[in-house]
XYZ file of C-alpha atoms in Angstrom:
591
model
C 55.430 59.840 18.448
C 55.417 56.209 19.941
C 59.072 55.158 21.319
C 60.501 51.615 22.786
C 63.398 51.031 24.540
C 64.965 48.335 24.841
C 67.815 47.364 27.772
C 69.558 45.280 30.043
C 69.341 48.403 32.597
C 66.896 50.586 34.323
C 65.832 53.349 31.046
C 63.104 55.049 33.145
C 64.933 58.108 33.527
C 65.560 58.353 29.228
C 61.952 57.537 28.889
C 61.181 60.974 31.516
C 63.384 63.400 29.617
C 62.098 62.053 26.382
C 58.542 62.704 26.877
C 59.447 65.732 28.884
C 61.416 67.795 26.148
C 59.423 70.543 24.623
C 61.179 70.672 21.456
C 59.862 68.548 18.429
C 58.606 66.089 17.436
C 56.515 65.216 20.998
C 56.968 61.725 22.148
C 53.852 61.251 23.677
C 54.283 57.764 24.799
C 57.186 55.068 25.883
C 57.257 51.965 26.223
C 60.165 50.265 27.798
C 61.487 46.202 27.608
C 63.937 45.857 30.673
C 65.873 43.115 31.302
C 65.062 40.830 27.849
C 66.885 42.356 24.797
C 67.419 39.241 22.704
C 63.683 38.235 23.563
C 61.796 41.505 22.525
C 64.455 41.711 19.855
C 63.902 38.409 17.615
C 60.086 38.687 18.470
C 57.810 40.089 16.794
C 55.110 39.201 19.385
C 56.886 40.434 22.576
C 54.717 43.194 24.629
C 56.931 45.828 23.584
C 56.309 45.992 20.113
C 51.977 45.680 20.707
C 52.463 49.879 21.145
C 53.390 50.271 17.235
C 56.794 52.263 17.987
C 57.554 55.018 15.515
C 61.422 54.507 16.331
C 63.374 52.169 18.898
C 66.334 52.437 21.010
C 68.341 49.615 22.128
C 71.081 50.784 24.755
C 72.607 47.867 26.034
C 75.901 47.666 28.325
C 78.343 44.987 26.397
C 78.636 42.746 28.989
C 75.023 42.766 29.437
C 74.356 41.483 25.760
C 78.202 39.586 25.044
C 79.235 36.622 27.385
C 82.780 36.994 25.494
C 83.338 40.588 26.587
C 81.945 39.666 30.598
C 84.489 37.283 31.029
C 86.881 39.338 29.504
C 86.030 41.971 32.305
C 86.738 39.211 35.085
C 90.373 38.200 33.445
C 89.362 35.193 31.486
C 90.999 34.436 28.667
C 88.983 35.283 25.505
C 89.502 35.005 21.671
C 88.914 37.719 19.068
C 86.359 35.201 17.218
C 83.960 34.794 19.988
C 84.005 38.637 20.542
C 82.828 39.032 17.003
C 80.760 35.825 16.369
C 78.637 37.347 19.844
C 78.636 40.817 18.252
C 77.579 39.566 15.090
C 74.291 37.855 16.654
C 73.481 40.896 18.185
C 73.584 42.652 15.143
C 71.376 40.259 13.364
C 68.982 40.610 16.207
C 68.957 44.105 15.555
C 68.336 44.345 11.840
C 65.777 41.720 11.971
C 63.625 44.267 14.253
C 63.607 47.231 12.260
C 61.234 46.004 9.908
C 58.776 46.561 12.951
C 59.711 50.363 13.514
C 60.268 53.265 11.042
C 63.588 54.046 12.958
C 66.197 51.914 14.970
C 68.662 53.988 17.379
C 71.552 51.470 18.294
C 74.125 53.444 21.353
C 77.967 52.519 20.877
C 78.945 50.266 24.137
C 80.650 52.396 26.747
C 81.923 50.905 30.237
C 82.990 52.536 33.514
C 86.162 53.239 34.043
C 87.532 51.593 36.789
C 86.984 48.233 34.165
C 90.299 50.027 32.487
C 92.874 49.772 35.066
C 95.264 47.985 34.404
C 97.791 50.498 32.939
C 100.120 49.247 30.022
C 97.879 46.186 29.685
C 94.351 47.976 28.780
C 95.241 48.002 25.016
C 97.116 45.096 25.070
C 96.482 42.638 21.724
C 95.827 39.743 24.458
C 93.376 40.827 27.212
C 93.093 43.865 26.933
C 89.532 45.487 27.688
C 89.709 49.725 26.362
C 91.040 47.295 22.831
C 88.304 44.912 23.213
C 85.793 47.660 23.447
C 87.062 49.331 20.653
C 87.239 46.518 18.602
C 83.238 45.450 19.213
C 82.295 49.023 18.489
C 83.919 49.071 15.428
C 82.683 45.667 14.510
C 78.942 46.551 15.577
C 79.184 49.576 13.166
C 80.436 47.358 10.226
C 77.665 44.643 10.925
C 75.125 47.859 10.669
C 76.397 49.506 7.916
C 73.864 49.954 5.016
C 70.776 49.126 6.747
C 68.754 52.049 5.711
C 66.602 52.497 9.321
C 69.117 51.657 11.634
C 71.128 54.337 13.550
C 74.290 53.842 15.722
C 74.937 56.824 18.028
C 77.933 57.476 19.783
C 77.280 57.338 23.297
C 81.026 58.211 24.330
C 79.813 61.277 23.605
C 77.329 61.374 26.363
C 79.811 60.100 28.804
C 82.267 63.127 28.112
C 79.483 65.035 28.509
C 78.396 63.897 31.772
C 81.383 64.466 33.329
C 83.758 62.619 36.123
C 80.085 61.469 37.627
C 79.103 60.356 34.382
C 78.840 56.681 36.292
C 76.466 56.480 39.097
C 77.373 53.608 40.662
C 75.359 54.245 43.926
C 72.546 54.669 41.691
C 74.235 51.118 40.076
C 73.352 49.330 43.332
C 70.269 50.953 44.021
C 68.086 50.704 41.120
C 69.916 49.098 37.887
C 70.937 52.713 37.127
C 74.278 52.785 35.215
C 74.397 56.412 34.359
C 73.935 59.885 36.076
C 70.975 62.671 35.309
C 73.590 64.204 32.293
C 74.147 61.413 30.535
C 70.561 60.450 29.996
C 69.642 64.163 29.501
C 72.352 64.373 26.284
C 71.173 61.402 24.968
C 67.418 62.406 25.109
C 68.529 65.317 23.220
C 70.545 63.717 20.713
C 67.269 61.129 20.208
C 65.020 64.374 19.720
C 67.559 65.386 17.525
C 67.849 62.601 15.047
C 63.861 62.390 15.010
C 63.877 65.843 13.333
C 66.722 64.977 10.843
C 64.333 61.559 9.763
C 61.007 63.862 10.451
C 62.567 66.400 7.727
C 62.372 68.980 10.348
C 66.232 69.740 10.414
C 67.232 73.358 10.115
C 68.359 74.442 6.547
C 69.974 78.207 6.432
C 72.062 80.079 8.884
C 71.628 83.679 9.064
C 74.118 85.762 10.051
C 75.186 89.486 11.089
C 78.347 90.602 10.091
C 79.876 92.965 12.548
C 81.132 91.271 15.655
C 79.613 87.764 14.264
C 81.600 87.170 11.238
C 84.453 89.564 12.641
C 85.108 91.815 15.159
C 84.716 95.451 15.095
C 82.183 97.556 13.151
C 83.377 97.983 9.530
C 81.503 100.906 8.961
C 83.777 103.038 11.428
C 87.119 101.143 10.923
C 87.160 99.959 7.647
C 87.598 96.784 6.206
C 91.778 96.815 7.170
C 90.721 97.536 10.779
C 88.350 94.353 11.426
C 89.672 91.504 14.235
C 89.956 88.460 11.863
C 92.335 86.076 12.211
C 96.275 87.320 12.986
C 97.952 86.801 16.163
C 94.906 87.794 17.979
C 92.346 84.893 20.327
C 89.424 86.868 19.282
C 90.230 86.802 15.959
C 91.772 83.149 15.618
C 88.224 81.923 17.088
C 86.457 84.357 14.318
C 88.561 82.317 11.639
C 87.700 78.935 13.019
C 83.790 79.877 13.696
C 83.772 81.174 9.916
C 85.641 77.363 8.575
C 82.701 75.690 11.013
C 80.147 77.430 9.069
C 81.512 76.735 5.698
C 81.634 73.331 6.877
C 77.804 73.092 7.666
C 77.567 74.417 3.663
C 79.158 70.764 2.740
C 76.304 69.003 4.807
C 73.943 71.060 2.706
C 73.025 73.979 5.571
C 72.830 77.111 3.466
C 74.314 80.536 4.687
C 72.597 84.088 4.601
C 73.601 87.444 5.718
C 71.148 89.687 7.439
C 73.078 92.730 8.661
C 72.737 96.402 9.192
C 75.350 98.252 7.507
C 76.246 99.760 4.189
C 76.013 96.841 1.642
C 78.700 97.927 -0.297
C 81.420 98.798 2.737
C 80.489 95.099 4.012
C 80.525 93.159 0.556
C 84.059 95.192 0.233
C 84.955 93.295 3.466
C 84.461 90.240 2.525
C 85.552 90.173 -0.710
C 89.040 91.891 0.383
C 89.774 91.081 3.415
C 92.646 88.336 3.501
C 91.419 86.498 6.580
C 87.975 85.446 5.282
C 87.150 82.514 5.390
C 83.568 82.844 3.926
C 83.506 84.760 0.395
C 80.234 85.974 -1.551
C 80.028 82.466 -3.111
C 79.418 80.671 0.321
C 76.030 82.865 0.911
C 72.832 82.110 -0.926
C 71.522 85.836 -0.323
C 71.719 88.967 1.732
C 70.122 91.987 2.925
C 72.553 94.417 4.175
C 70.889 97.558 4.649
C 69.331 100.052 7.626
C 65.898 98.124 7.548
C 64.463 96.559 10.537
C 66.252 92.729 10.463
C 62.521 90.925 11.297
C 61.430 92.124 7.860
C 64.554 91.722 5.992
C 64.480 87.848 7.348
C 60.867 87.438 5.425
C 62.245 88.790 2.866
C 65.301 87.389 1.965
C 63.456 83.732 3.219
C 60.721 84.508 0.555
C 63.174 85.140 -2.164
C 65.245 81.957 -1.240
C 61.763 79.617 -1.159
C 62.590 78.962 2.001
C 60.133 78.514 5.229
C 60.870 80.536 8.349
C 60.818 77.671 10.611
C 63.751 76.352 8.492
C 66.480 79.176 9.835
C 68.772 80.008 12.692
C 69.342 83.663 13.399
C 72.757 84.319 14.919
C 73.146 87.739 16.101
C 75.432 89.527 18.808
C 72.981 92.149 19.687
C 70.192 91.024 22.617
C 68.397 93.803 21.342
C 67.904 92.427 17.987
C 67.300 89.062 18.841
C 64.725 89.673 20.857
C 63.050 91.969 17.901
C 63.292 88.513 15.576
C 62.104 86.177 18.104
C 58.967 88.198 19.040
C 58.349 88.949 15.216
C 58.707 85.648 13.848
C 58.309 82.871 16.516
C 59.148 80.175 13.995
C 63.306 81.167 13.833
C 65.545 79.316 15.898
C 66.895 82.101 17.402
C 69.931 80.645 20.037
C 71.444 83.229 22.678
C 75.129 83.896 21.903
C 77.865 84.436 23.915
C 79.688 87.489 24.535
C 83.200 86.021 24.374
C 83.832 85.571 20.276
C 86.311 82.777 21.437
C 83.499 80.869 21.984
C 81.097 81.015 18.743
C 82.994 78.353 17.729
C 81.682 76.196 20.883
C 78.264 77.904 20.470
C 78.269 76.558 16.894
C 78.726 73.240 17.749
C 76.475 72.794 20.285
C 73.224 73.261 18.301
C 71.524 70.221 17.674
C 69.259 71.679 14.941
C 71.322 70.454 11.750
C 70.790 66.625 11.968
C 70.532 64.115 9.096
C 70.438 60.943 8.355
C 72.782 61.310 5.509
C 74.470 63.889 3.041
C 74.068 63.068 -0.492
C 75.674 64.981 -3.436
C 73.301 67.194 -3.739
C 73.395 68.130 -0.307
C 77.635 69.039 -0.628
C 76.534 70.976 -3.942
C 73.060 72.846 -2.523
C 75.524 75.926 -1.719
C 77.085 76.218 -4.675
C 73.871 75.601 -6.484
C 72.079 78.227 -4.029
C 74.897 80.706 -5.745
C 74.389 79.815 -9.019
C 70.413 79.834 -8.378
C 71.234 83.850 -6.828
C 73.082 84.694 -10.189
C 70.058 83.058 -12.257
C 67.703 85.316 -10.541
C 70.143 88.815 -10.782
C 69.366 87.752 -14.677
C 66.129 87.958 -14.710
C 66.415 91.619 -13.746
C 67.535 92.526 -16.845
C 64.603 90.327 -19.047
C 60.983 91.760 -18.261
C 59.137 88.915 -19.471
C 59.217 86.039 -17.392
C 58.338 83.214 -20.611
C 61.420 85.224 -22.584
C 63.444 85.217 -19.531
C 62.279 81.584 -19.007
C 63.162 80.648 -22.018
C 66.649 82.193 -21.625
C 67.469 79.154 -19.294
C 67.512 76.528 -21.749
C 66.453 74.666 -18.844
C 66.881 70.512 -19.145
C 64.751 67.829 -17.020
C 66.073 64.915 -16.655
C 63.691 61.766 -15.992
C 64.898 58.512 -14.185
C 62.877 55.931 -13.045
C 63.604 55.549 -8.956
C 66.313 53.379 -8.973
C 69.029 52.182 -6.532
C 71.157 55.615 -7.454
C 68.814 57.694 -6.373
C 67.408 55.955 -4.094
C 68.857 58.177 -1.438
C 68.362 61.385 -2.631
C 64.902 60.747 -3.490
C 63.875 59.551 -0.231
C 65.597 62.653 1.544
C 63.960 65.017 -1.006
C 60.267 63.219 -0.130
C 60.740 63.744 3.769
C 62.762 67.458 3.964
C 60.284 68.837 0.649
C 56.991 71.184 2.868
C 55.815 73.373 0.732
C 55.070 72.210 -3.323
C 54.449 68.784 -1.854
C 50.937 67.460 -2.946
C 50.779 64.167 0.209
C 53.255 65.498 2.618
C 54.108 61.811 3.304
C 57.536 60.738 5.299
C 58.624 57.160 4.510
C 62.346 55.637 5.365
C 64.753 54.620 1.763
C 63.803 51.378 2.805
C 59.861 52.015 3.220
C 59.813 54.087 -0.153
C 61.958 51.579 -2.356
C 59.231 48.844 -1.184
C 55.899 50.900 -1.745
C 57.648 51.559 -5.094
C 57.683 48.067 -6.404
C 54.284 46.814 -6.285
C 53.394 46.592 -9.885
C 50.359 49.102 -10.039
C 53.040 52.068 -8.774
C 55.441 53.726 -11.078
C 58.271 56.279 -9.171
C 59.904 58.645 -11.257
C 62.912 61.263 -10.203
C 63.920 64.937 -12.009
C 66.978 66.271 -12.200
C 66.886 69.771 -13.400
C 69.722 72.006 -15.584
C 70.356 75.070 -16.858
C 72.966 77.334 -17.875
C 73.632 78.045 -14.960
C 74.404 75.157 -13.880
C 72.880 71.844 -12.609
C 70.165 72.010 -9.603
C 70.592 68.237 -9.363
C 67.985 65.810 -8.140
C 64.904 68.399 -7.542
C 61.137 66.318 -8.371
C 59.653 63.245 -7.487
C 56.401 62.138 -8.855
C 54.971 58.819 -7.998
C 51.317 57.559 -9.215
C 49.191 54.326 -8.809
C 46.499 52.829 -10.994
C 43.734 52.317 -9.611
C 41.460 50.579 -11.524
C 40.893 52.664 -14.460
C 42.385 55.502 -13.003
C 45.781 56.462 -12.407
C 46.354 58.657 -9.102
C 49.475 60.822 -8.489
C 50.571 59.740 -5.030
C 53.479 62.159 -4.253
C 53.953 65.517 -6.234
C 57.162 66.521 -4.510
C 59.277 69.681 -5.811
C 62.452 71.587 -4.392
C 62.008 74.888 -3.704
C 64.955 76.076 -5.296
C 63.332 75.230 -8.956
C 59.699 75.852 -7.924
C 58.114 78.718 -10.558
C 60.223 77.794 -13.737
C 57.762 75.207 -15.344
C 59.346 72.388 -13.868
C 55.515 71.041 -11.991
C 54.103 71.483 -15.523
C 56.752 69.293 -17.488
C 56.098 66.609 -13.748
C 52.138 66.775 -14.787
C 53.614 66.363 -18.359
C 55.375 63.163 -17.423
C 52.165 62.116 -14.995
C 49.772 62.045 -18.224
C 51.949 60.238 -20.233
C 52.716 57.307 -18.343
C 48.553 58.177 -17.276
C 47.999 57.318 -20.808
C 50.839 54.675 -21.111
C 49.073 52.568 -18.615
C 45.617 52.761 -20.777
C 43.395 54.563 -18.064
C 41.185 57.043 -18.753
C 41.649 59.714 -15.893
C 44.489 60.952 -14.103
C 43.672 62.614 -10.798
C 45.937 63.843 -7.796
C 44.208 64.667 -4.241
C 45.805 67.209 -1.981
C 46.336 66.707 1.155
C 46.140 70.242 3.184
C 49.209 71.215 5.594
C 50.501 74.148 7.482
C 53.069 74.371 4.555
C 51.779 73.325 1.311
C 49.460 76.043 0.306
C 51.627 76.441 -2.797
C 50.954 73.151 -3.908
C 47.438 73.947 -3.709
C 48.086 77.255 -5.315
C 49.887 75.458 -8.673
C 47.216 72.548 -9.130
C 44.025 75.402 -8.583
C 45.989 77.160 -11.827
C 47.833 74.236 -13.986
C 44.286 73.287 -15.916
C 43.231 70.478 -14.399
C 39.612 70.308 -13.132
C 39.308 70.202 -9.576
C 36.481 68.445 -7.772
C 35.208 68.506 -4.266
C 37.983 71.602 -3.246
C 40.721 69.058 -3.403
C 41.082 67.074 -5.609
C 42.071 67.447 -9.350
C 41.541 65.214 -12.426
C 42.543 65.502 -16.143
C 41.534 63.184 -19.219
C 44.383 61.284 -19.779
C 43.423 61.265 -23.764
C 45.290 64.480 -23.331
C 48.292 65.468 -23.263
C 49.263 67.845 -20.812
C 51.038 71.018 -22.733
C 55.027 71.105 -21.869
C 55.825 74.470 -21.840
C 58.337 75.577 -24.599
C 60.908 76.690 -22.085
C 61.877 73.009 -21.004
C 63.339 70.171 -22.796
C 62.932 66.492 -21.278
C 65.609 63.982 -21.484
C 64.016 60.679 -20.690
C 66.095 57.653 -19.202
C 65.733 55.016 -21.640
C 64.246 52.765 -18.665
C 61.398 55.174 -18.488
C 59.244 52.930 -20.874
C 55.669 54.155 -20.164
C 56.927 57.535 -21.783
C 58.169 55.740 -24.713
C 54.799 54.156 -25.411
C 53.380 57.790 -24.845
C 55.764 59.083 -27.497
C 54.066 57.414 -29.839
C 50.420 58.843 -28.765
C 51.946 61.888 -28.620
C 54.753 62.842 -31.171
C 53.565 66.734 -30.925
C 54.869 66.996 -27.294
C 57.023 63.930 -27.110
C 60.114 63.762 -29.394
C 62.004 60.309 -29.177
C 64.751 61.490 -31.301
C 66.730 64.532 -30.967
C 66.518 65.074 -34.599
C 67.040 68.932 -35.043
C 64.507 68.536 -37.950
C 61.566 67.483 -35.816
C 62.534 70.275 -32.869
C 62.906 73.023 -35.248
C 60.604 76.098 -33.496
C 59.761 74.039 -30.633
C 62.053 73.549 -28.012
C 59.844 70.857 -25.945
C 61.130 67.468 -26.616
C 61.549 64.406 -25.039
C 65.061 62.708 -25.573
C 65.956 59.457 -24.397
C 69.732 59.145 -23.132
């Protein structure tokens, strides 16, 4: 990746760690503007921007960017109004350069602190500078809010971080240098760290042990009534809180696993009676509690979640075991843990794996649905056919036009999705909503139900005409509803509006990576014809079959599959007249 930065400070030493970090994505080159922030800022023509950054970072000090807050660092008199007409411009500066970069990283404003001495009077409504610089923050955060590729990070966190030297004011004098080795260091990481949130590269599962992770003590000697958890115990009170931490990552969408060796029945006992957990069987999306060796049990339980290894973090107590997993499969984050329990909760914290660039709905429900998604696969044990077990679903997709509600979602689902994606491409909300208007590109979502509950917004398709051909663009399809007919009703929906938009072939070119071999694997077996090893067409006088087992409820702003309705009235019902469905379940409804 290509980076600029952009300061009123010496950012050489941001730049170093940057480029020198191992972990992904690589920033292979930096440029840096020093010294002219409004200038590269407002144009589009300044040297900075001839690299083609992937993402920027403008780190300015606030009285190197805000006359009003400079003077009020030398005593002057200043008004709240210039403060925030000054922030304001700098704002506008700043949202009229993303449209040059993909992603815009904006600091918080931090100042040394011998600027706040002066006791009583540093929060003072007159004059006073710790208020001041509290008040710009928050009015810099308002001025950004919304902008879909701009990023405030909070640098205060950096400072803490850095310690009583945090300020290097020799280095001040010296060379422009405002900040020591640390600070730079944390915010390099926390830079890397957002890149894999916006790259889709953030981690997505936690797997845990149990014994001495989740509590203390082996449950298989003591029992479930002799386990440290919670109680007027430290170990135990730091079990508790690491146990609400994790169930707190579940509401930013990070799914939780078990992967233990013990009897699966003594440790489900656990959890399910003892009155200091935290986490219950609901909170976990799988397990495999047995004697097995843990590397396997990992694949395994990953494979039955549709889940990529390189998505997880194994936590484990034992050196011994995760050494085993990181050997076996080099793709786990696998982070060393400490010995005292009173610190998982610390240890917790401090991975910067889990970054996003936002948490939708969906994301607060994916545990919940990951439970309900467990229970719909324990029923399938007890149906041998998959079509009648299919068809025991009464599984719903729901199709919406891309539209300013799920706008969000979509865009998330398009850059996190790896493995049925047919493009692989990563574009920001804002990039995505305006590739989606041109008037030869339709974008349609898919929400998927069932009864066991709703799976929320799981499929995008998007397709251009090209002439007299219409080409699906993006093919892009959770995991979590991959196998269950779902890409057929998609192709379903892709020949339709195919046929809407009067051309006569409808073809979809895969684009080959590390992860998308079952992509591959569904359009080499859904009928179409493929040509040239990657690329598939269909005649889009067809119809594509929808598969008994799913019933479409079309969006009444979906109007290319209302035309197709009436091409089509086997496949595509536009009434939900229980006449015309009678003995075939595949239907089309319009809400």
């Amino acid at each position: 990746m290509r980076g600029l930065l952009i300061s009123d400070f010496n950012i050489e030493n941001l730049s170093a760690y940057l480029k020198r970090d191992k972990n992904l994505p690589a920033v292979d080159f930096v440029s840096i503007s020093y010294g002219e922030v409004f200038q590269t800022l407002l144009d589009e023509k300044a040297p900075g921007w001839s690299g083609d950054p992937d993402f920027v970072v403008a780190w300015t000090r606030p009285e190197g960017v805000l006359a009003a807050f400079r003077d009020l660092l030398s005593c002057s008199r200043v008004r709240d109004q210039d403060l925030d007409r000054e922030v304001d411009a700098y704002a506008a500066a700043l949202l009229g350069a993303t449209k040059r970069t993909r992603a815009m990283f904006a600091p918080t404003w931090v100042i040394p602190p011998f600027h706040q001495t002066q006791g009583l009077l540093d929060l003072a409504p007159s004059g006073g500078v710790a208020r001041a610089l509290m008040r710009i923050n928050a009015r810099l955060l308002e001025s950004l809010a919304g902008a879909p590729t701009i990023y405030p990070l909070w640098a205060d966190k950096w400072i803490q971080l850095g310690g009583p030297s945090a300020f290097n004011y020799r280095l001040w004098y010296l060379g422009k240098i405002p900040f020591s080795n640390e600070v730079f260091k944390a915010a390099a990481r926390d830079i890397k760290a957002a890149l894999r949130g916006l790259n889709g590269q953030a981690k997505k599962i936690v797997i845990l042990d149990l014994d001495d992770i989740l509590w203390g003590g082996l449950v298989g000697d003591t029992g479930w009534e002799g386990l440290t958890l919670g109680g007027h115990d430290s170990a135990g009170e730091a079990l508790v809180d690491f146990q609400r931490e994790l169930q707190a990552l579940t509401k930013r969408g990070i799914l939780l696993a078990i992967v233990s060796k013990n009897e699966e029945s003594t440790a489900l006992e656990a959890i399910t009676k003892h009155p200091e957990m935290v986490l219950r069987l609901d909170d976990f999306a799988g397990w495999r509690i047995n004697w097995g060796d843990k590397a396997e049990n990992v694949v395994n339980l990953m494979a039955e979640l549709n889940l990529g290894l390189d998505s997880a973090v194994f936590i484990d107590d034992s050196p011994v075991e995760r050494a085993r997993v990181r050997e076996a499969l080099p793709q786990l984050l696998v982070p060393e843990w400490p010995l005292d329990k009173r610190l998982y909760p610390q240890a917790l914290l401090s991975l910067d794996c889990f970054d996003s660039p936002s948490v939708t709905e969906e994301d607060r429900q994916r545990s919940s649905m990951s439970v309900v998604d467990r229970k719909r696969k324990e029923s399938k044990i007890h149906v041998g056919d998959l079509g009648d077990w299919l068809a025991t679903l009464k599984t719903i997709v729901r199709v919406e036009e891309l539209n300013q509600v799920n706008l969000s979602r979509a865009a998330q689902l398009l850059n996190k999705t790896n493995q049925m994606n047919l493009a692989t491409r990563r574009m920001s909300e804002a990039e995505f909503e305006a590739w989606a208007k041109e008037k030869t590109r339709k974008a349609w979502t898919f929400r998927v139900s069932d009864r066991f509950g709703d799976s929320g917004l799981t499929g995008i398709l998007t397709m251009e005409i090209d002439g007299s051909r219409a080409r699906i663009v993006d093919f892009v399809l959770s995991c979590r509803v991959m196998g269950r007919k779902i890409e057929e009703a998609m192709l379903h929906v892709a020949t339709s509006g195919a046929r809407s938009a009067g051309v006569y072939e409808l073809y979809a070119n895969y684009r080959e990576t590390p992860k998308n071999k079952p992509c591959y694997d569904f359009f080499a077996r859904s009928g179409l014809t493929c040509r040239g090893g990657s690329m598939f067409v269909w005649d889009a006088a067809q119809p594509y079959p929808l598969d008994s087992a799913v019933r479409l409820v079309c969006d009444d702003s979906v109007m290319s599959l209302k035309t197709s309705a009436k091409t089509n009235p086997s496949h595509l019902l536009t009434k939900t007249d229980p006449s015309q469905q009678k003995g075939n379940s595949a239907s089309l409804t319009h809400g």
